Coordinates of C-alpha atoms in Angstrom, one line a residue:
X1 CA 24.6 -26.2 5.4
X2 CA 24.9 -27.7 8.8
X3 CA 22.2 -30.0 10.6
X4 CA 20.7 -27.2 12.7
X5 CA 19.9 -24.9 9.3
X6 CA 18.6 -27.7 7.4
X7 CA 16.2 -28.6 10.6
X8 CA 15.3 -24.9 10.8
X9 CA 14.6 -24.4 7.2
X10 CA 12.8 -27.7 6.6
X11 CA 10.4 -26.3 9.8
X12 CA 9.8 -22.8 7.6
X13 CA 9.1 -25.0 4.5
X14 CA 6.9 -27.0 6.5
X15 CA 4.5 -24.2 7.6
X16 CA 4.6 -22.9 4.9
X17 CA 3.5 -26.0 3.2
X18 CA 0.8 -26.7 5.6
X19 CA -0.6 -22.9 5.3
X20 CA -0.8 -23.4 1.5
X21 CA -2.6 -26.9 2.2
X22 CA -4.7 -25.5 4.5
X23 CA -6.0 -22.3 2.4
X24 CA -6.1 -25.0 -0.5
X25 CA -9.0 -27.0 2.2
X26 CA -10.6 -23.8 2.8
X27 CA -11.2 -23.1 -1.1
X28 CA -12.6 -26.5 -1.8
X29 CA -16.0 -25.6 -1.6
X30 CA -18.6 -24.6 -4.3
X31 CA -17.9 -21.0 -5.3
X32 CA -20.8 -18.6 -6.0
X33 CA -22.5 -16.7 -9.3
X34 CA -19.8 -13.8 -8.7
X35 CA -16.9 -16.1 -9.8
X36 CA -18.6 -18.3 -12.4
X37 CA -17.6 -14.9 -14.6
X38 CA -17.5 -14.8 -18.3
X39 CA -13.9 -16.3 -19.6
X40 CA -12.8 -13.7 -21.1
X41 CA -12.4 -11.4 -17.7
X42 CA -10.9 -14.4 -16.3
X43 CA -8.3 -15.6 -18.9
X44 CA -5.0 -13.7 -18.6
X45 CA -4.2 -12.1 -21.4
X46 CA -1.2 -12.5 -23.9
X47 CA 2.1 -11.8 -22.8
X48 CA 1.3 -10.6 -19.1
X49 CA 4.7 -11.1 -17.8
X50 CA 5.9 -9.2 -20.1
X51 CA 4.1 -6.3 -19.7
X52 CA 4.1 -6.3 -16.1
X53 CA 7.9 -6.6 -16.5
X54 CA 8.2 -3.7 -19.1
X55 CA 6.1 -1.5 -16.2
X56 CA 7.9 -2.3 -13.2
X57 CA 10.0 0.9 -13.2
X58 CA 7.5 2.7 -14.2
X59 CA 5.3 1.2 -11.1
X60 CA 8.6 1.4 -8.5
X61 CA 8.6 5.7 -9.5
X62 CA 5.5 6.5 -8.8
X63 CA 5.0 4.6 -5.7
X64 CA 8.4 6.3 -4.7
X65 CA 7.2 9.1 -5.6
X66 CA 4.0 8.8 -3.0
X67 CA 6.6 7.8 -0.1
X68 CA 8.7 11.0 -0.5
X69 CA 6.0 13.2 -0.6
X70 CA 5.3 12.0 2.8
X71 CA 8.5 12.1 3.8
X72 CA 8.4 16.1 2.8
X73 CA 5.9 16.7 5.2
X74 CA 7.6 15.1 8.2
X75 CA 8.3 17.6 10.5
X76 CA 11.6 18.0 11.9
X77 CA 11.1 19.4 15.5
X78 CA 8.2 16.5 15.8
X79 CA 11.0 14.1 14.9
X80 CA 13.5 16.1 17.6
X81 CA 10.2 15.7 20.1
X82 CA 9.8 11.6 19.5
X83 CA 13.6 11.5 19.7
X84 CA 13.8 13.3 23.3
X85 CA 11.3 11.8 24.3
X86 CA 12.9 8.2 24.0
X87 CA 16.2 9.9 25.4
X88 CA 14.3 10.7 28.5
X89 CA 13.1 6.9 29.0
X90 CA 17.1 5.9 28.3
X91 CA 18.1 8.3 31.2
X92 CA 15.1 7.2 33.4
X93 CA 16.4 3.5 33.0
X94 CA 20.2 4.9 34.5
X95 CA 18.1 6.6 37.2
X96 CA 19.5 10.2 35.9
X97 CA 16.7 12.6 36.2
X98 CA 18.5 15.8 35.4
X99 CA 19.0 14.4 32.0
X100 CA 15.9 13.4 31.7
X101 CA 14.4 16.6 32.6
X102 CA 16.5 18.2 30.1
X103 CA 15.4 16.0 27.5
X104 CA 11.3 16.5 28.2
X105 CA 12.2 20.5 28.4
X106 CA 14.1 20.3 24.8
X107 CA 10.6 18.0 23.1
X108 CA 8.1 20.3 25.1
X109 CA 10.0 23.1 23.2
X110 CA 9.7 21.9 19.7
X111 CA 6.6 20.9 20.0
X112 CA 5.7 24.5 21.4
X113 CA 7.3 25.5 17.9
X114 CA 5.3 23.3 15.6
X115 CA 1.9 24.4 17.8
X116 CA 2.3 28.3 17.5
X117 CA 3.5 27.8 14.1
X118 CA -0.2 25.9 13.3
X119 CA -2.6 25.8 16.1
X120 CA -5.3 23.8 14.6
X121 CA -2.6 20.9 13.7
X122 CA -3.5 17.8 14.8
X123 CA -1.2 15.6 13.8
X124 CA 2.4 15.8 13.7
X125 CA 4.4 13.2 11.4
X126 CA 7.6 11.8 12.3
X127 CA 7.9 8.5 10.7
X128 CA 7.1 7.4 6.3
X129 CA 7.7 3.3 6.2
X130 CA 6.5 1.3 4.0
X131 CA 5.2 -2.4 3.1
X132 CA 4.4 -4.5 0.3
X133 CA 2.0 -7.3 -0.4
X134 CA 1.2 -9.2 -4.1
X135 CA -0.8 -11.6 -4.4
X136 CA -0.1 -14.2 -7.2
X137 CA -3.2 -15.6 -8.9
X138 CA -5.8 -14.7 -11.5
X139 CA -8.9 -13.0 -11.1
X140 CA -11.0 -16.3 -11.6
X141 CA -8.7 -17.2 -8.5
X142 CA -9.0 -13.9 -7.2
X143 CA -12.6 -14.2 -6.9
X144 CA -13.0 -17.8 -5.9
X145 CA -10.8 -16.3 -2.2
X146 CA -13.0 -13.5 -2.0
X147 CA -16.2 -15.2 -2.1
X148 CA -15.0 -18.0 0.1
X149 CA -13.4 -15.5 2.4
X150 CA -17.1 -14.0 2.2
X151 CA -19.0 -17.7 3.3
X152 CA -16.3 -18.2 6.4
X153 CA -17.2 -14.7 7.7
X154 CA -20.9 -15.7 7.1
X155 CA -20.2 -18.8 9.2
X156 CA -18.4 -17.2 11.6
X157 CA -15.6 -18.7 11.1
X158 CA -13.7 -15.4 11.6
X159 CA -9.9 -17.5 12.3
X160 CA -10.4 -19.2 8.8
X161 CA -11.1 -16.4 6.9
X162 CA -8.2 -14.5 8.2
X163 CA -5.7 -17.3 7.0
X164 CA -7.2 -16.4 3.6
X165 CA -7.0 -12.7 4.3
X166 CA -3.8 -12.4 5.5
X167 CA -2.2 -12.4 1.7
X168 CA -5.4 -11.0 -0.2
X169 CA -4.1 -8.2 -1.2
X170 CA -1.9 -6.5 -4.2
X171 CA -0.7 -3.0 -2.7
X172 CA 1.8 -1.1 -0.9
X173 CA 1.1 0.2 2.1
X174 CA 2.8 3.7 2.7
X175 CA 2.6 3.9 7.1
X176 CA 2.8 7.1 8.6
X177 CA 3.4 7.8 12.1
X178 CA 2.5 10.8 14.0
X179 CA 2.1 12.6 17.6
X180 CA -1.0 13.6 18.9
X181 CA -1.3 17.3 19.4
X182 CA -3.8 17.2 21.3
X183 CA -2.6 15.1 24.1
X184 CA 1.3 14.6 23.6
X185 CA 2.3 17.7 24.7
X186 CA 0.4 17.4 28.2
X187 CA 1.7 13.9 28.9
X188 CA 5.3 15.1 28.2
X189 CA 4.4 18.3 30.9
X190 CA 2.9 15.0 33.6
X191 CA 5.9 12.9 33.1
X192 CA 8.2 16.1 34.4
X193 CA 5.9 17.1 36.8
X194 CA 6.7 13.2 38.0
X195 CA 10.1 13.7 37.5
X196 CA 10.6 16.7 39.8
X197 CA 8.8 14.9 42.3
X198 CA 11.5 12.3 42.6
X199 CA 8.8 9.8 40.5
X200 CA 11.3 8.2 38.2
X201 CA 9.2 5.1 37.4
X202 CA 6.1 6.7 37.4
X203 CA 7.5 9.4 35.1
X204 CA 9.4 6.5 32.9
X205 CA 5.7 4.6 32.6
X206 CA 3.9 7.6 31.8
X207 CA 6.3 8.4 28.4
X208 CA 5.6 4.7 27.6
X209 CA 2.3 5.7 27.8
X210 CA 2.7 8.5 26.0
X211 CA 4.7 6.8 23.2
X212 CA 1.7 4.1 23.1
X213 CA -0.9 7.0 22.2
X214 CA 1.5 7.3 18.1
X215 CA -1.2 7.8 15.5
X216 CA -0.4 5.3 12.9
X217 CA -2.4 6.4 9.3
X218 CA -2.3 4.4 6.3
X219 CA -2.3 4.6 2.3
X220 CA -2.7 2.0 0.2
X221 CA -1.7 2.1 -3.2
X222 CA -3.3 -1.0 -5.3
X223 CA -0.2 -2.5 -7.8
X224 CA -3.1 -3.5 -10.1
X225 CA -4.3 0.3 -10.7
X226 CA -0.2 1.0 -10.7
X227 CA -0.1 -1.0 -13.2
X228 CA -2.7 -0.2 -15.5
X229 CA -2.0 3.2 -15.4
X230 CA 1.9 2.1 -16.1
X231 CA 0.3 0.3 -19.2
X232 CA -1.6 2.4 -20.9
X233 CA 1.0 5.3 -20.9
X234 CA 3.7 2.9 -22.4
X235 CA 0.6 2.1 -24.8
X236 CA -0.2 5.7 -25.6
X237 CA 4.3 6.5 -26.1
X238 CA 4.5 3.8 -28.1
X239 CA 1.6 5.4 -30.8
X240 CA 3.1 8.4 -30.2
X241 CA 6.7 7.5 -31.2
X242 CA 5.2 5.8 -34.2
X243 CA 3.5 8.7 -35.6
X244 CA 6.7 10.7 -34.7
X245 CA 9.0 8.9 -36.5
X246 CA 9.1 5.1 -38.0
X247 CA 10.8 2.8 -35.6
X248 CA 13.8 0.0 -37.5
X249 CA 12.6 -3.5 -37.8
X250 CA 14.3 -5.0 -34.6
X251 CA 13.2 -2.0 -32.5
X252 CA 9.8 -3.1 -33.6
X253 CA 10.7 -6.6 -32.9
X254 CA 11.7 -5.6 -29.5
X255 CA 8.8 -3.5 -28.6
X256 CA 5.3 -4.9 -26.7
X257 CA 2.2 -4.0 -29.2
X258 CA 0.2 -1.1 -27.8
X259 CA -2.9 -3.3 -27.7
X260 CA -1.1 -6.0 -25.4
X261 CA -0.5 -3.1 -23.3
X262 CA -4.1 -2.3 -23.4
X263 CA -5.3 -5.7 -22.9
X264 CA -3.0 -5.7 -19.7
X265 CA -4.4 -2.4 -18.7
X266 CA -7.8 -3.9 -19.0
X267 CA -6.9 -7.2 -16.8
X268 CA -5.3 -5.8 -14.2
X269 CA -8.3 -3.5 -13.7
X270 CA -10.7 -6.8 -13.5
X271 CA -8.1 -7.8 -10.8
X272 CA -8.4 -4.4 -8.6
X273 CA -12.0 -4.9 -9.1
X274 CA -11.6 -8.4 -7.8
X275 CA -9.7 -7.1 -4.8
X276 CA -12.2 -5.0 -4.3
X277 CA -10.0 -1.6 -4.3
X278 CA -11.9 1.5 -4.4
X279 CA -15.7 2.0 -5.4
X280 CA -17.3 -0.6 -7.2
X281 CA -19.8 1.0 -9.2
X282 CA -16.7 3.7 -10.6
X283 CA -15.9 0.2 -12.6
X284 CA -17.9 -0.3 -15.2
X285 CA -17.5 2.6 -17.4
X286 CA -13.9 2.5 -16.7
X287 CA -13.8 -1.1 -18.5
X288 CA -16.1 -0.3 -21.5
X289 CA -13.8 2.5 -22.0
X290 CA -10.6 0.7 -21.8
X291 CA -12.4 -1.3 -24.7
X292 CA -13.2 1.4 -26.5
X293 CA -9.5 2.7 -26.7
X294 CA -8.5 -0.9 -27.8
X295 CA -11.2 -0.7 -30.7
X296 CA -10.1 3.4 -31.8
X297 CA -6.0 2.0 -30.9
X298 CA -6.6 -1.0 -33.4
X299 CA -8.4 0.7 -36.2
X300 CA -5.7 4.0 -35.7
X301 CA -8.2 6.0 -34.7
X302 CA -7.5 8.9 -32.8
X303 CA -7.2 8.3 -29.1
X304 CA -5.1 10.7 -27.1
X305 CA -8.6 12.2 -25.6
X306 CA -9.3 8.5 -24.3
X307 CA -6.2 8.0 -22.5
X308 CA -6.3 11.4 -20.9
X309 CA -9.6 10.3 -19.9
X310 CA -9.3 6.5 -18.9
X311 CA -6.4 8.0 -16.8
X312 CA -8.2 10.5 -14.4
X313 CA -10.7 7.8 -14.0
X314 CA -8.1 5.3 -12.6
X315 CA -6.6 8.2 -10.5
X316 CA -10.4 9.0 -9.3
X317 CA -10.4 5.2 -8.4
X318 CA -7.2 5.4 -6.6
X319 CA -8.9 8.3 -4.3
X320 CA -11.6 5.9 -3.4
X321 CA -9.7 3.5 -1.6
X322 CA -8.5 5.3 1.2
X323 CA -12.1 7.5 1.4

């Protein structure tokens, strides 16, 4: 590594260093009632890496599952539209009109398409990216952020509490970007109107405009609730392949216990709770009966009902958070 990297690299570590310190200044004040929370919400349980690890596929499907049902409903002459229209802006920059025009004629057209095939649309979706953002701590930590991220804002100190906020999250973000029906086409008709009337820069800043006006809608999808979900169905296999058949000692060796699972389940809710995903009061029945299925799951009781219903709950949850 020559002397420039290792200058450049030991600048990155620096920041980074000096974010963490001061974040680690910020949370040195008292912390109020809603952390001082009973241990055993706050302890991690037993063998948490491993379950998360066991789950991560299971996590990775589903929330690739999410991004290509939005990428099903992109449209494809939208896509042609947004396309032309940044064609149009590449022949305005070489001063070619003609092309240009020819460009704006070929994105009026498919957007014509998409409006006479749905006239009350209102958004049209061109663009599915994603992002990701996990927080590493507990939930005792968890909850010491949030409520000091709670005094800054009650102080006003609105620059501090973003430092904090910037990384208090456990989700992926699934970012979908779409043209305005209701005023795209129109700016596309101005900016060849402009065109036509020799107008090139005017017509060049109006599609910038135009390109400005993008409707960018979110959906988040909290890792915790992923997770649990992820948990209790290996849980509820794992009874199930036992009753099915009797598994050899070392595949039993092997295996996670269906109540670590649970116990999982039951933490990483406490820590989507902590993040504050989704409605608050849809919590509290959802943990007593994640209890409940550890109690009927230890005693061999009969659960399948309980996991069908613990599940829908979660996915009720997961509707919540972007209500």
């Amino acid at each position: 590594m020559d002397q420039n990297k290792k200058c450049r690299r030991s600048r990155v570590l620096n920041r980074v260093s000096v974010r963490g310190l001061y974040a680690a200044l910020l949370l040195g004040v008292s912390v109020s009632a809603s952390a001082q929370e009973s241990d055993k919400e706050s302890t991690a349980p037993p063998s948490q890496a491993e379950a998360t690890e066991a789950v991560g596929a299971s996590v990775g499907e589903k929330a690739g599952d999410e991004v290509t049902k939005k990428r099903a409903e992109l449209l494809s002459e939208a896509v042609e539209a947004l396309q032309q229209t940044k064609l149009a802006i590449e022949h305005l920059d070489k001063q070619d009109g003609k092309k240009a025009l020819d460009a704006l004629a070929t994105a009026t057209g498919r957007l014509d398409i998409i409006l006479a095939r749905d006239p009350g649309l209102a958004l049209a979706p061109v663009d599915v990216v994603t992002s990701r953002t996990d927080i590493i701590a507990t939930v005792a930590d968890v909850r010491k952020i949030r409520d000091r991220i709670e005094a800054l804002v009650k102080e006003g100190r609105l620059q501090d509490a973003r430092v904090l906020m910037e990384t208090f999250a456990s989700e992926i973000r699934i970012h979908t970007t779409n043209i305005p029906l209701a005023t795209y086409p129109a700016a596309i008709r101005e900016a060849a109107r402009l065109i036509d009337q020799g107008k090139l820069a005017e017509a060049k800043s109006a599609l910038n405009t135009a390109l400005s006006t993008l409707v960018i809608e979110e959906e988040v999808l909290p890792l915790p609730l992923l997770r649990a979900q992820a948990m209790l169905s290996a849980a509820e296999k794992q009874l199930q392949d036992g009753s099915a058949k009797a598994a050899d000692e070392e595949s039993e060796k092997s295996q996670i216990d269906p109540t670590i699972f649970i116990d999982n389940a039951s933490y990483q809710v406490e820590l989507a709770r902590a993040l504050t995903y989704g409605n608050d009061s849809l919590y509290e029945k959802l943990a007593r009966d994640i209890e409940d299925l550890k109690k009927k799951v230890s005693a061999k009781n009969e659960s399948r009902d309980l996991f069908e219903s613990i599940d829908k709950q979660i996915d009720n949850l997961e509707t919540t958070v972007n209500d």
